[in-house]
């Protein structure tokens, strides 16, 4: 079955612009989460969506937002881009919550460069 | 809060050498533990997992045992190959403040020379 699909894979934006990234989870998976990966900060949790509700958000400013649709697909948006937002943004999906023993699967990521 | 500390890299080994990458964690509950691998330019791939104490996860010759008494989940492989060169991440998974999340270590870059 298809894995986690993220689009676009690569994009370049200018400071001050906004960007929307898309994620299609594995079929049947209800939890979608987003992570930011940078060389300096490593992998950091952005937010998780489950049943179309944001469950929590990591330590990121309000410029970072997201949503989940009824088919579990998710989008994240970053407004007023800053140079420091340049990163690999990873989407992950799982069938249910991890404490039930389910596995979290990652997509290939969206590489964002802000110039 | 919950955290993961893993062995700093980079680690360079010769082919067929024995590999250990240390990982320890701090958690308030009983998390699941994972090792993920990242190849250049790619996302994260699950390597193995363990969901409770004394569980052993294994895959592609890699093994790790969930040790609650030492709060560790060290990754081992008896004989590494050039194709194992990648960045390895140890992570704990739990529901933290209402959200299912993974908390990652800083990653260990592994290079295997022929």
Short mmCIF file of C-alpha atoms in Angstrom, two decimals:
data_model
loop_
_atom_site.label_atom_id
_atom_site.label_comp_id
_atom_site.label_asym_id
_atom_site.label_seq_id
_atom_site.Cartn_x
_atom_site.Cartn_y
_atom_site.Cartn_z
CA UNK A 1 0.00 0.00 0.00
CA UNK A 2 1.09 3.58 -0.61
CA UNK A 3 3.18 5.27 2.03
CA UNK A 4 2.95 8.77 3.42
CA UNK A 5 2.99 11.22 0.52
CA UNK A 6 4.18 14.80 0.86
CA UNK A 7 4.00 17.56 -1.69
CA UNK A 8 5.83 19.52 -2.87
CA UNK A 9 9.18 17.84 -2.33
CA UNK A 10 11.26 20.95 -2.90
CA UNK A 11 10.41 24.61 -2.85
CA UNK A 12 12.09 27.97 -2.60
CA UNK A 13 10.31 30.95 -1.10
CA UNK A 14 11.19 34.54 -0.34
CA UNK A 15 11.18 36.05 3.12
CA UNK A 16 7.75 37.36 4.03
CA UNK A 17 5.88 34.94 1.79
CA UNK A 18 3.72 32.12 3.03
CA UNK A 19 3.82 28.43 2.16
CA UNK A 20 1.44 25.49 2.35
CA UNK A 21 2.68 21.92 2.54
CA UNK A 22 0.48 18.90 1.99
CA UNK A 23 0.51 15.42 3.43
CA UNK A 24 -1.53 12.34 2.53
CA UNK A 25 -1.25 9.68 5.22
CA UNK A 26 -1.28 5.94 4.71
CA UNK A 27 -4.78 4.79 3.93
CA UNK A 28 -6.73 4.19 7.13
CA UNK A 29 -4.34 6.12 9.34
CA UNK A 30 -6.05 8.70 11.52
CA UNK A 31 -3.16 10.45 13.25
CA UNK A 32 -1.01 12.87 11.28
CA UNK A 33 1.87 14.75 12.84
CA UNK A 34 4.43 17.21 11.53
CA UNK A 35 8.09 17.63 12.41
CA UNK A 36 10.71 20.18 11.48
CA UNK A 37 14.29 19.05 10.88
CA UNK A 38 17.19 21.48 10.88
CA UNK A 39 20.93 20.92 11.35
CA UNK A 40 20.95 23.08 14.46
CA UNK A 41 17.79 21.99 16.27
CA UNK A 42 17.44 18.44 14.99
CA UNK A 43 13.97 16.94 14.77
CA UNK A 44 11.29 18.93 16.55
CA UNK A 45 7.59 18.20 16.94
CA UNK A 46 5.32 20.77 15.34
CA UNK A 47 1.80 19.44 15.89
CA UNK A 48 -0.41 16.38 15.72
CA UNK A 49 -3.87 16.04 14.23
CA UNK A 50 -6.27 13.29 15.13
CA UNK A 51 -9.88 13.19 14.02
CA UNK A 52 -9.50 16.65 12.45
CA UNK A 53 -8.48 18.19 15.78
CA UNK A 54 -5.09 19.62 16.65
CA UNK A 55 -4.07 17.74 19.76
CA UNK A 56 -1.11 19.87 20.74
CA UNK A 57 1.53 22.08 19.27
CA UNK A 58 5.24 22.22 19.80
CA UNK A 59 7.21 25.30 20.73
CA UNK A 60 6.65 27.17 17.48
CA UNK A 61 5.22 30.63 16.87
CA UNK A 62 1.71 31.28 15.66
CA UNK A 63 2.99 31.65 12.09
CA UNK A 64 2.97 27.86 11.98
CA UNK A 65 -0.49 26.40 11.60
CA UNK A 66 -2.15 23.35 10.16
CA UNK A 67 -5.34 21.47 9.64
CA UNK A 68 -6.64 18.00 8.93
CA UNK A 69 -9.46 17.13 6.59
CA UNK A 70 -12.14 14.48 7.01
CA UNK A 71 -10.14 12.06 4.82
CA UNK A 72 -7.18 12.50 7.22
CA UNK A 73 -5.12 14.45 4.70
CA UNK A 74 -3.31 17.33 6.35
CA UNK A 75 -1.80 20.65 5.42
CA UNK A 76 0.56 22.88 7.29
CA UNK A 77 1.03 26.55 6.62
CA UNK A 78 3.83 28.90 7.51
CA UNK A 79 3.13 32.60 7.09
CA UNK A 80 5.56 35.51 6.95
CA UNK A 81 8.48 33.24 6.22
CA UNK A 82 11.83 33.88 7.88
CA UNK A 83 15.25 32.63 6.86
CA UNK A 84 15.26 30.35 9.91
CA UNK A 85 12.23 28.49 8.60
CA UNK A 86 14.44 26.82 6.02
CA UNK A 87 14.20 23.15 6.93
CA UNK A 88 13.01 19.71 6.00
CA UNK A 89 9.38 19.36 7.04
CA UNK A 90 8.38 15.79 7.72
CA UNK A 91 4.88 14.44 7.92
CA UNK A 92 4.15 11.23 9.78
CA UNK A 93 1.06 9.06 10.10
CA UNK A 94 -0.07 6.25 12.33
CA UNK A 95 -3.15 4.11 12.62
CA UNK A 96 -3.92 5.29 16.11
CA UNK A 97 -2.00 6.65 19.11
CA UNK A 98 1.51 5.37 19.67
CA UNK A 99 0.93 4.17 23.20
CA UNK A 100 -1.28 1.47 21.70
CA UNK A 101 1.82 0.02 20.11
CA UNK A 102 1.24 1.40 16.65
CA UNK A 103 4.07 2.62 14.50
CA UNK A 104 4.61 6.09 13.15
CA UNK A 105 5.57 6.16 9.47
CA UNK A 106 7.25 9.14 7.82
CA UNK A 107 7.03 10.66 4.39
CA UNK A 108 10.01 11.76 2.30
CA UNK A 109 9.62 15.32 3.49
CA UNK A 110 9.30 18.76 1.92
CA UNK A 111 12.52 20.71 1.62
CA UNK A 112 11.82 24.40 2.15
CA UNK A 113 14.44 27.02 1.42
CA UNK A 114 13.72 30.63 2.35
CA UNK A 115 15.86 33.24 0.59
CA UNK B 1 10.21 16.58 30.32
CA UNK B 2 10.75 13.52 28.18
CA UNK B 3 14.10 13.39 26.42
CA UNK B 4 16.44 11.12 24.50
CA UNK B 5 20.22 11.19 24.55
CA UNK B 6 22.19 9.24 22.00
CA UNK B 7 25.83 8.70 21.30
CA UNK B 8 27.44 11.57 19.51
CA UNK B 9 28.90 10.97 16.12
CA UNK B 10 30.18 10.76 13.64
CA UNK B 11 31.01 7.08 13.90
CA UNK B 12 33.30 5.54 11.31
CA UNK B 13 33.78 1.78 11.08
CA UNK B 14 35.21 -0.74 8.66
CA UNK B 15 32.94 -3.19 6.89
CA UNK B 16 32.09 -6.26 9.00
CA UNK B 17 32.85 -4.44 12.26
CA UNK B 18 30.52 -4.63 15.28
CA UNK B 19 28.30 -1.62 15.81
CA UNK B 20 26.85 -0.15 18.98
CA UNK B 21 25.06 3.18 19.15
CA UNK B 22 24.06 4.07 22.68
CA UNK B 23 20.68 5.57 23.50
CA UNK B 24 19.21 6.49 26.87
CA UNK B 25 15.91 8.13 27.63
CA UNK B 26 14.06 10.02 30.32
CA UNK B 27 10.30 9.61 30.47
CA UNK B 28 7.57 10.03 33.03
CA UNK B 29 5.48 7.13 31.73
CA UNK B 30 6.09 3.98 29.72
CA UNK B 31 6.95 5.07 26.20
CA UNK B 32 7.48 3.02 23.09
CA UNK B 33 11.02 3.17 21.76
CA UNK B 34 12.14 3.39 18.15
CA UNK B 35 15.19 3.54 15.96
CA UNK B 36 14.79 5.40 12.69
CA UNK B 37 17.34 5.66 9.87
CA UNK B 38 17.75 8.51 7.42
CA UNK B 39 19.63 8.15 4.16
CA UNK B 40 20.94 11.26 2.39
CA UNK B 41 18.15 13.39 0.97
CA UNK B 42 15.40 11.16 2.30
CA UNK B 43 12.85 11.04 5.09
CA UNK B 44 12.95 8.77 8.11
CA UNK B 45 12.55 5.03 7.82
CA UNK B 46 11.57 2.90 10.77
CA UNK B 47 14.36 0.46 11.55
CA UNK B 48 12.95 -1.27 14.62
CA UNK B 49 10.76 -0.69 17.65
CA UNK B 50 9.93 -2.00 21.12
CA UNK B 51 6.78 -1.20 23.00
CA UNK B 52 7.46 -2.52 26.52
CA UNK B 53 10.27 -3.40 28.87
CA UNK B 54 12.47 -6.35 27.83
CA UNK B 55 11.07 -6.33 24.29
CA UNK B 56 13.72 -6.80 21.62
CA UNK B 57 13.24 -5.11 18.29
CA UNK B 58 15.13 -6.46 15.30
CA UNK B 59 15.37 -5.81 11.57
CA UNK B 60 18.01 -6.23 8.84
CA UNK B 61 20.52 -7.56 11.36
CA UNK B 62 20.04 -4.65 13.76
CA UNK B 63 18.79 -5.27 17.30
CA UNK B 64 17.86 -3.19 20.33
CA UNK B 65 16.41 -4.23 23.70
CA UNK B 66 14.14 -2.01 25.80
CA UNK B 67 15.86 -1.87 29.19
CA UNK B 68 13.66 -0.17 31.75
CA UNK B 69 16.13 -0.58 34.60
CA UNK B 70 18.84 1.34 32.74
CA UNK B 71 16.42 3.44 30.62
CA UNK B 72 18.33 2.42 27.53
CA UNK B 73 17.68 1.21 23.99
CA UNK B 74 21.12 0.66 22.47
CA UNK B 75 21.32 -0.25 18.77
CA UNK B 76 23.63 -3.12 17.78
CA UNK B 77 24.64 -4.95 14.63
CA UNK B 78 27.13 -7.76 14.46
CA UNK B 79 28.60 -7.05 11.04
CA UNK B 80 28.00 -3.72 9.31
CA UNK B 81 27.97 -3.13 5.57
CA UNK B 82 28.78 -0.08 3.46
CA UNK B 83 25.05 0.23 2.73
CA UNK B 84 24.41 0.85 6.47
CA UNK B 85 26.00 4.29 6.16
CA UNK B 86 23.29 6.74 7.23
CA UNK B 87 22.11 8.86 10.16
CA UNK B 88 20.43 6.90 12.97
CA UNK B 89 17.88 8.42 15.33
CA UNK B 90 16.69 7.00 18.60
CA UNK B 91 13.23 8.15 19.65
CA UNK B 92 10.62 7.64 22.30
CA UNK B 93 6.95 7.77 21.46
CA UNK B 94 4.23 8.72 23.88
CA UNK B 95 1.18 10.83 24.32
CA UNK B 96 2.56 14.01 25.83
CA UNK B 97 0.23 16.85 26.80
CA UNK B 98 -2.56 15.34 24.75
CA UNK B 99 -0.54 14.82 21.57
CA UNK B 100 1.03 11.67 20.22
CA UNK B 101 4.60 12.64 19.57
CA UNK B 102 8.07 11.32 19.02
CA UNK B 103 10.95 12.82 20.97
CA UNK B 104 14.20 12.31 19.08
CA UNK B 105 17.82 12.13 20.01
CA UNK B 106 20.23 14.30 18.09
CA UNK B 107 21.13 11.59 15.58
CA UNK B 108 24.34 9.65 14.98
CA UNK B 109 25.99 9.74 11.58
CA UNK B 110 27.47 6.37 10.70
CA UNK B 111 29.99 5.86 7.91
CA UNK B 112 31.14 2.38 6.92
CA UNK B 113 34.33 2.12 4.91
CA UNK B 114 34.94 -0.84 2.60
#
